[in-house]
């Protein structure tokens, strides 16, 4: 029987955990003839996961120092575990695996910053973050040529991966994520966000993003000045979702935005059960982001019937097509132009129908996604 090690030792974030929790059981379910050994970090909320007939769960303790633990995983532990499990293949579920493995390795690439280079936000990184991504990109560049296959979520990421690391296209597989359950069901009678509705302006723009440099929150002060100059500040209001307790970058942003309280309000980080209420209160989703890998936020807006104002970038164009107002995200004038067009023209004609058609392009369950992954696994084992 074929034996595959699923390397999830670096799946620490909530988004990654959600994907692993959805797709891994499906992978095991659609391939009963394969034995899977899923390696996960201990003390990260996986303690209640249980092994099944062909899926063995292994919770591994890691050093307290995350960086040392990561180096130990990549250079020592993953190879050792693959020998202990007698694995025929390793499927790395998070961007980086060993540079060399004696068995075929497939890597699931979801970190967009590995294939995008952009000084507009990289100059805002701390010294530690610069060195972290410099090493990560170097390691990925060394590892990628030795991989049996690399999976990405969109054709845009596939093209970028090919161009950046010269990976042959026949090694790159596009496997889209399934729509999350909350986007596949009716939102019901949800009351709009009260804080947003309390702002008495006809156009409320929801900037639903955590405070990372590539999300481009730093354009907001200049945008607010431009909106004032054009007389749009009395019509348009931007709502951000920053948490000043998380990173100093977010605290600094909010301090810079204090003089623009007439244009920008911080809602704080929104729990998942309050996101629909924010969409219900919003006139449009506002995303001046510089980099995305998949762009689930766009599909979320479509599912809520919320128009989109976003960056004129390849990832946004592929996801949104004709469903968005586009602008140059580094130019407050270009953004204000798009906002003014939205105020004047409103949402694209037949927005709801076009949005539903775009949503239908994505799998509605994880089973076809899992089957696609298993097909790639079988090809590489063969």
Coordinates of C-alpha atoms in Angstrom, one line a residue:
X1 CA 0.0 0.0 0.0
X2 CA 1.3 3.5 -0.9
X3 CA 2.2 5.6 2.1
X4 CA 2.2 9.4 2.0
X5 CA 3.4 11.8 4.7
X6 CA 1.3 14.9 4.9
X7 CA 3.7 17.6 6.3
X8 CA 1.6 20.0 8.3
X9 CA 4.2 20.8 10.9
X10 CA 4.1 24.5 10.0
X11 CA 0.3 24.9 9.7
X12 CA -0.1 27.4 12.6
X13 CA -2.5 30.1 11.4
X14 CA -6.3 30.0 11.5
X15 CA -6.6 30.1 7.7
X16 CA -4.1 27.2 7.2
X17 CA -5.8 25.2 10.0
X18 CA -9.2 25.6 8.3
X19 CA -7.9 24.4 5.0
X20 CA -6.1 21.4 6.5
X21 CA -9.1 20.6 8.6
X22 CA -11.3 20.6 5.5
X23 CA -9.2 19.0 2.8
X24 CA -7.1 16.4 4.6
X25 CA -10.1 14.2 5.8
X26 CA -11.4 14.4 2.2
X27 CA -8.1 13.3 0.8
X28 CA -8.0 10.3 3.1
X29 CA -11.7 9.6 2.3
X30 CA -11.3 9.6 -1.5
X31 CA -8.1 7.5 -1.4
X32 CA -8.8 4.5 0.8
X33 CA -5.9 2.6 -0.8
X34 CA -3.3 5.1 0.5
X35 CA -2.1 5.4 4.1
X36 CA -1.6 9.0 5.2
X37 CA 0.6 10.1 8.1
X38 CA -0.4 13.7 9.0
X39 CA 2.3 15.5 11.0
X40 CA 1.0 18.5 13.0
X41 CA 2.5 20.7 15.7
X42 CA 1.5 19.9 19.3
X43 CA -0.3 22.5 21.5
X44 CA -1.9 24.2 18.5
X45 CA -5.5 23.1 18.9
X46 CA -5.1 19.7 17.1
X47 CA -5.3 17.6 20.2
X48 CA -8.9 16.6 19.5
X49 CA -8.1 15.3 16.0
X50 CA -8.4 11.5 15.8
X51 CA -6.8 9.0 13.5
X52 CA -9.0 7.0 11.1
X53 CA -8.6 3.8 9.2
X54 CA -6.0 5.2 6.7
X55 CA -5.1 8.6 8.3
X56 CA -2.7 8.6 11.2
X57 CA -2.3 11.8 13.2
X58 CA 1.1 12.5 14.7
X59 CA 1.4 15.6 17.0
X60 CA 5.0 16.6 17.3
X61 CA 6.5 18.9 20.0
X62 CA 8.6 21.7 18.7
X63 CA 11.2 24.0 20.4
X64 CA 9.9 27.1 22.2
X65 CA 11.9 29.2 19.7
X66 CA 9.8 29.1 16.5
X67 CA 12.7 29.9 14.2
X68 CA 14.9 27.2 15.6
X69 CA 12.0 24.8 15.4
X70 CA 11.4 25.7 11.7
X71 CA 15.1 25.0 10.9
X72 CA 15.0 21.7 12.8
X73 CA 11.9 20.7 10.8
X74 CA 13.3 21.5 7.4
X75 CA 16.8 20.2 7.8
X76 CA 16.3 17.2 10.2
X77 CA 12.9 16.2 11.3
X78 CA 10.9 15.9 8.1
X79 CA 13.5 13.6 6.5
X80 CA 13.6 11.5 9.8
X81 CA 9.8 11.2 10.0
X82 CA 9.6 10.1 6.4
X83 CA 12.0 7.3 7.2
X84 CA 10.2 6.3 10.3
X85 CA 6.8 6.2 8.5
X86 CA 8.4 4.4 5.5
X87 CA 6.8 7.1 3.3
X88 CA 6.7 6.8 -0.4
X89 CA 6.1 10.6 -0.8
X90 CA 5.9 13.8 1.2
X91 CA 3.1 16.3 0.6
X92 CA 4.2 19.6 2.3
X93 CA 1.1 21.6 3.2
X94 CA 2.8 24.9 3.8
X95 CA 5.3 26.5 1.3
X96 CA 8.6 25.2 2.6
X97 CA 9.9 21.7 2.9
X98 CA 13.4 20.2 2.8
X99 CA 15.5 21.2 -0.1
X100 CA 16.4 17.6 -0.8
X101 CA 14.3 14.5 0.1
X102 CA 15.0 10.9 -0.9
X103 CA 11.3 10.6 -1.8
X104 CA 9.2 12.7 -4.1
X105 CA 7.9 15.9 -2.5
X106 CA 4.9 17.9 -3.5
X107 CA 4.5 21.4 -2.1
X108 CA 1.3 23.4 -1.6
X109 CA 2.3 27.1 -2.2
X110 CA 0.0 29.7 -0.8
X111 CA 2.4 32.5 0.4
X112 CA 2.1 35.1 -2.3
X113 CA 5.2 37.0 -1.1
X114 CA 7.3 34.1 -2.4
X115 CA 6.5 35.0 -6.0
X116 CA 5.8 38.8 -5.8
X117 CA 8.5 41.4 -5.3
X118 CA 7.3 44.9 -4.3
X119 CA 9.4 47.6 -2.8
X120 CA 6.3 49.7 -2.0
X121 CA 5.6 47.6 1.1
X122 CA 8.8 45.7 1.6
X123 CA 10.5 48.9 2.6
X124 CA 8.1 49.0 5.5
X125 CA 9.2 45.6 6.9
X126 CA 11.3 45.4 10.0
X127 CA 14.9 44.2 9.7
X128 CA 13.8 40.8 11.0
X129 CA 11.0 40.5 8.4
X130 CA 13.4 41.4 5.6
X131 CA 15.8 38.7 6.6
X132 CA 13.0 36.2 7.1
X133 CA 11.6 36.7 3.6
X134 CA 15.1 36.9 2.1
X135 CA 15.9 33.5 3.5
X136 CA 12.4 32.1 2.7
X137 CA 12.7 33.1 -1.0
X138 CA 16.2 31.7 -1.2
X139 CA 15.2 28.4 0.3
X140 CA 12.1 28.1 -1.9
X141 CA 14.3 28.8 -4.9
X142 CA 16.7 26.0 -3.9
X143 CA 13.9 23.6 -3.1
X144 CA 11.5 24.1 -6.0
X145 CA 13.6 22.5 -8.8
X146 CA 13.7 19.3 -6.7
X147 CA 10.0 19.1 -6.1
X148 CA 7.9 16.5 -8.0
X149 CA 5.1 19.1 -8.2
X150 CA 4.0 22.4 -6.8
X151 CA 0.4 23.3 -6.4
X152 CA -1.1 26.8 -6.4
X153 CA -4.6 28.1 -6.1
X154 CA -4.9 30.3 -9.2
X155 CA -3.4 30.6 -12.8
X156 CA -2.0 33.9 -11.8
X157 CA 0.1 32.3 -9.1
X158 CA 1.1 29.6 -11.5
X159 CA 2.4 32.2 -14.0
X160 CA 4.2 34.1 -11.3
X161 CA 5.9 31.0 -10.0
X162 CA 7.0 30.0 -13.5
X163 CA 8.4 33.5 -14.2
X164 CA 10.1 34.0 -10.8
X165 CA 11.8 30.6 -10.3
X166 CA 11.8 29.2 -13.9
X167 CA 9.8 26.2 -12.8
X168 CA 8.5 24.2 -15.8
X169 CA 4.7 24.7 -16.2
X170 CA 4.1 20.9 -16.3
X171 CA 5.3 20.8 -12.7
X172 CA 2.8 23.4 -11.6
X173 CA -0.8 22.4 -10.8
X174 CA -3.6 24.8 -10.2
X175 CA -6.0 23.5 -7.5
X176 CA -8.6 26.0 -6.4
X177 CA -9.9 26.0 -2.8
X178 CA -13.5 25.2 -2.2
X179 CA -15.9 28.0 -1.2
X180 CA -16.2 28.1 2.6
X181 CA -19.5 26.9 4.0
X182 CA -20.6 30.4 5.1
X183 CA -20.4 31.5 1.4
X184 CA -22.5 28.6 0.2
X185 CA -25.5 29.3 2.4
X186 CA -28.0 32.2 2.7
X187 CA -26.9 34.9 5.1
X188 CA -30.5 35.2 6.4
X189 CA -31.9 38.2 8.2
X190 CA -28.7 39.9 9.5
X191 CA -28.7 43.3 11.0
X192 CA -26.2 45.7 9.6
X193 CA -23.2 46.7 11.7
X194 CA -24.5 49.4 14.1
X195 CA -21.2 51.3 14.3
X196 CA -21.0 51.6 10.5
X197 CA -24.7 52.6 10.2
X198 CA -24.1 55.4 12.8
X199 CA -21.9 57.2 10.3
X200 CA -24.5 59.3 8.4
X201 CA -22.9 59.1 4.9
X202 CA -24.4 57.5 1.8
X203 CA -21.2 55.6 0.8
X204 CA -19.5 53.3 3.4
X205 CA -16.4 51.5 2.1
X206 CA -15.3 48.4 4.1
X207 CA -11.6 47.8 4.1
X208 CA -11.7 44.3 5.6
X209 CA -8.1 43.4 6.1
X210 CA -5.6 42.8 8.9
X211 CA -2.8 45.3 9.3
X212 CA 0.0 43.9 7.1
X213 CA 2.2 46.0 5.0
X214 CA 1.1 44.5 1.7
X215 CA -2.6 45.4 2.4
X216 CA -1.6 49.0 1.8
X217 CA -3.4 50.8 4.7
X218 CA -0.6 53.4 4.5
X219 CA -2.3 55.0 1.5
X220 CA -5.2 56.1 3.6
X221 CA -4.0 59.4 4.9
X222 CA -3.2 60.7 1.4
X223 CA -6.5 59.3 0.2
X224 CA -8.4 61.1 2.9
X225 CA -6.7 64.4 1.9
X226 CA -7.7 63.8 -1.7
X227 CA -11.3 63.0 -0.8
X228 CA -11.4 66.2 1.2
X229 CA -10.1 68.3 -1.6
X230 CA -12.7 66.9 -4.0
X231 CA -15.6 67.4 -1.6
X232 CA -16.1 63.7 -1.2
X233 CA -15.4 63.4 2.5
X234 CA -19.0 64.3 3.3
X235 CA -20.2 61.4 1.2
X236 CA -17.6 58.7 1.6
X237 CA -16.3 57.0 4.7
X238 CA -13.8 54.2 5.0
X239 CA -14.0 51.5 7.7
X240 CA -10.8 49.6 8.6
X241 CA -10.5 46.5 10.8
X242 CA -7.1 47.0 12.6
X243 CA -6.1 45.6 16.0
X244 CA -3.6 47.9 17.8
X245 CA -2.7 45.2 20.3
X246 CA -1.3 42.9 17.6
X247 CA 1.6 44.7 15.9
X248 CA 3.3 48.1 16.3
X249 CA 2.7 48.6 12.6
X250 CA -1.1 48.7 13.2
X251 CA -0.7 51.1 16.2
X252 CA 1.4 53.4 14.1
X253 CA -1.2 53.3 11.4
X254 CA -4.0 54.2 13.7
X255 CA -2.0 57.1 15.2
X256 CA -1.5 58.5 11.6
X257 CA -5.2 58.1 10.9
X258 CA -6.4 60.1 14.0
X259 CA -6.5 63.5 12.1
X260 CA -8.8 61.8 9.5
X261 CA -11.6 60.7 11.8
X262 CA -14.0 62.5 9.4
X263 CA -13.0 60.0 6.7
X264 CA -11.8 56.8 8.4
X265 CA -13.1 54.8 11.3
X266 CA -11.5 51.7 12.9
X267 CA -14.0 48.9 13.7
X268 CA -11.3 46.7 15.3
X269 CA -10.7 43.1 14.3
X270 CA -14.0 41.6 13.4
X271 CA -14.9 38.1 14.7
X272 CA -16.1 35.8 11.9
X273 CA -19.7 35.9 13.1
X274 CA -19.7 39.8 12.7
X275 CA -18.4 39.9 9.1
X276 CA -21.7 39.5 7.4
X277 CA -23.1 42.4 9.4
X278 CA -20.3 44.6 8.2
X279 CA -21.0 43.6 4.6
X280 CA -24.7 44.3 5.1
X281 CA -23.8 47.9 6.2
X282 CA -21.2 48.5 3.5
X283 CA -21.8 50.2 0.2
X284 CA -18.7 48.4 -1.3
X285 CA -15.7 46.4 -0.4
X286 CA -12.6 48.5 -0.6
X287 CA -9.3 46.7 -1.1
X288 CA -6.2 48.7 -2.2
X289 CA -4.1 45.6 -1.5
X290 CA -0.7 45.2 -3.4
X291 CA -0.5 41.4 -3.2
X292 CA -2.9 38.4 -2.8
X293 CA -2.5 34.7 -3.4
X294 CA -6.1 33.6 -3.8
X295 CA -8.3 36.6 -2.8
X296 CA -11.1 34.8 -0.9
X297 CA -12.2 38.3 0.3
X298 CA -13.4 39.1 -3.2
X299 CA -15.6 35.9 -3.3
X300 CA -16.9 36.8 0.1
X301 CA -18.0 40.3 -1.2
X302 CA -19.7 38.7 -4.2
X303 CA -21.6 36.2 -2.0
X304 CA -22.9 39.2 0.1
X305 CA -23.9 41.1 -3.0
X306 CA -21.3 43.8 -2.1
X307 CA -19.7 45.8 -5.0
X308 CA -15.9 45.9 -5.1
X309 CA -13.3 48.7 -5.5
X310 CA -9.8 47.2 -5.7
X311 CA -6.3 47.3 -7.2
X312 CA -5.6 47.0 -10.9
X313 CA -3.4 44.0 -10.3
X314 CA -3.3 40.5 -12.0
X315 CA -4.7 38.7 -8.9
X316 CA -7.7 41.0 -8.6
X317 CA -8.4 41.1 -12.3
X318 CA -8.5 37.3 -12.5
X319 CA -10.8 37.0 -9.5
X320 CA -13.1 39.9 -10.1
X321 CA -13.2 40.4 -13.9
X322 CA -15.9 43.0 -14.7
X323 CA -17.3 43.0 -11.2
X324 CA -15.0 45.7 -9.8
X325 CA -13.9 49.3 -10.1
X326 CA -10.1 49.3 -10.5
X327 CA -7.5 51.8 -9.5
X328 CA -3.7 52.1 -9.1
X329 CA -3.3 51.3 -5.4
X330 CA -0.2 53.5 -4.9
X331 CA -1.9 56.6 -6.2
X332 CA -4.5 58.4 -4.0
X333 CA -5.7 60.3 -7.1
X334 CA -6.4 57.1 -9.0
X335 CA -8.2 55.6 -6.0
X336 CA -10.3 58.8 -5.6
X337 CA -11.1 58.6 -9.3
X338 CA -12.5 55.1 -8.8
X339 CA -14.4 56.1 -5.7
X340 CA -15.9 59.0 -7.6
X341 CA -16.9 56.7 -10.5
X342 CA -18.5 54.4 -8.0
X343 CA -20.5 57.3 -6.4
X344 CA -21.6 58.4 -9.9
X345 CA -22.3 55.1 -11.6
X346 CA -23.0 52.7 -8.9
X347 CA -22.4 48.9 -9.1
X348 CA -22.0 47.2 -12.5
X349 CA -25.3 46.2 -14.2
X350 CA -26.6 42.8 -13.2
X351 CA -24.1 42.6 -10.5
X352 CA -25.9 39.9 -8.5
X353 CA -26.2 37.7 -11.6
X354 CA -22.6 38.2 -12.6
X355 CA -21.4 37.5 -9.0
X356 CA -23.4 34.3 -8.8
X357 CA -21.9 33.2 -12.1
X358 CA -18.4 33.8 -10.9
X359 CA -19.0 32.0 -7.6
X360 CA -20.2 29.0 -9.6
X361 CA -16.7 28.7 -11.0
X362 CA -15.4 27.4 -7.7
X363 CA -16.0 24.0 -6.1
X364 CA -18.8 23.9 -3.5
X365 CA -17.3 21.1 -1.5
X366 CA -13.8 19.9 -0.7
X367 CA -14.2 16.5 -2.3
X368 CA -13.4 17.5 -5.9
X369 CA -10.4 19.5 -4.5
X370 CA -9.2 16.4 -2.6
X371 CA -9.6 14.2 -5.7
X372 CA -7.4 16.7 -7.6
X373 CA -4.7 16.5 -5.0
X374 CA -4.9 12.7 -4.9
X375 CA -4.6 12.6 -8.7
X376 CA -1.4 14.6 -8.5
X377 CA -0.1 12.4 -5.7
X378 CA -0.7 9.2 -7.8
X379 CA 1.0 10.7 -10.8
X380 CA 4.1 11.6 -8.8
X381 CA 4.3 8.3 -7.0
X382 CA 4.1 6.5 -10.4

